[in-house]
Amino acid sequence: MDSKASTTTAPLLNQQNRINPPSKPKQKDFLNHLEAYLAKRDGVDKLLKISRYATKIALASSVLPETLPLTQRLKSFESSVGVSRKAFRLGKFVQDVNALRSSKFDSNQELVLALIAYGGEGLYFFVEQFVWLVKSGLIDKKHSRNLQKISAWAEFIGYAGSISLKFRDLNRISEDEKCVKSSIEIAITRGNGCEEEKERLSKLREKKMMKRLSVVQDSADALMALADIRDGGGPFLGPLSISLAGMLSALISTHKNWVSC
């Protein structure tokens, strides 16, 4: 009786699926996605970062003559956008404090790296508030150099810690990936289904790719911080190299923020 019932029900289900096929997850409307992206502080900040470093690349490449009026306008625009971006960092150090509070550590080494990463970045964002006040004219410009040096060192140290933590995360992801691959191979050998494992493997690979992009981004930002520490002196620290690093960082962070919306 059960067999007959299932045989009878199957065509009905197939017919119903043909009439009302299972709904696929809807893709987010582009304009709604864009609105959500622009509503985030980081979203607007990264768009400003792209426009700033695109301008810096144009200026550093010496394509435009110094005497051209457009060159002076681009310099003014680049400087103005730089000050505007600093305003977006007001209170941003709080996110590092909260990230450190909510983190769980497997070892003392990981705790130390987290203190370096979040502490350095948090101090950088905190000092940047005063750098913005100097640029805005509220604080005397005589403090500008010292504040910018402290900011650059804190940023560089923070990125060094962040890169170290992300390499540890990449090692964990690689280990999880090996375990899932092994489970899939065993399931295939036994003739069992492994759709869940394949889906998990796909998510792990996506996570691994995003983590690698984060390492590249942090490395580019660390290079820019090093250029600020050394006042642009040293190999690979010229204006064009640093502008290209800034653009690379901006594009990666824009992609990450877009995906997370």
PDB file of C-alpha atoms in Angstrom, residues 17 20-28:
ATOM      1  CA  ASN A  17       6.813  21.253  -9.519  1.00  0.00           C
ATOM      2  CA  ASN A  20       5.054  25.882  -9.523  1.00  0.00           C
ATOM      3  CA  PRO A  21       8.815  25.298  -9.799  1.00  0.00           C
ATOM      4  CA  PRO A  22      10.818  25.743  -6.587  1.00  0.00           C
ATOM      5  CA  SER A  23      11.682  29.384  -6.183  1.00  0.00           C
ATOM      6  CA  LYS A  24      15.334  30.273  -6.531  1.00  0.00           C
ATOM      7  CA  PRO A  25      16.858  32.780  -4.099  1.00  0.00           C
ATOM      8  CA  LYS A  26      16.309  36.227  -5.522  1.00  0.00           C
ATOM      9  CA  GLN A  27      19.352  38.323  -6.340  1.00  0.00           C
ATOM     10  CA  LYS A  28      19.434  41.612  -4.502  1.00  0.00           C
TER      11      LYS A  28
END
